[in-house]
Amino acid sequence: MKDRIEFAEFLDIQSKLEIKAGTIKSVTDVPKSDKLIKLEVDFGEDQFRTVVTNIKPSLGEGYVDMLTGKTLLFVTNLKPVKMMGIESTAMIMPGFYDDWAGRLSLSTVFSKPVS
């Protein structure tokens, strides 16, 4: 378990994060990697952003169809980082790891309220 932080510390960290919803337009494997996938994400900007993430093993089979077209939350103000030679310009915010199902569950964003 990680160290507990004060609420004020959380507010300080949270105030620095830019969190945006983005729609995943394409999902491709990163060559020579068993863990990484490359996402092209639409944040409503002039161009799609590339996001490289290591969640592939946690998603199980069918991850391309599972992710394509989904709107998820991302941290968008991180400094770009290269992973396997591909520049990643944001970080996906996964929901939680479901021990029962043995895979990652993602927090999706709905375009209309759920009844």
Phi, psi and omega in degrees: 000139179283159178298144176284146179241156176288154179302321179298324177295317177300314180299323179294315179295312183300324182292341181270344184272138171254112182248124181230152172276137178223144180261126182283119182266329177208154180226125178223152176289148173270123181305142177067020178228134176272346186248331189269142170229152180252128178249140168255120190238134178263114176254013182078019178262181181300323182229155173292153175256148175266131176233124176256130183223153182258028185271000184308311182296333182280345184270336181079190181296152176075021183295331179297309179293326180297322186268324185300126179088351180281147174255119183235170177267142180222148167273120189251359181249025174281151174294138179302146179224145178266131176233119183053038177082002180250128180283125178254131188246011176198173179229129179290144177254096180291159179282282182204161176268120182271101181299324182296312180278342180073030178205170182281136173252134184258148176274111180266160178249129180264143181279343177219155182301145177272132180276000000 
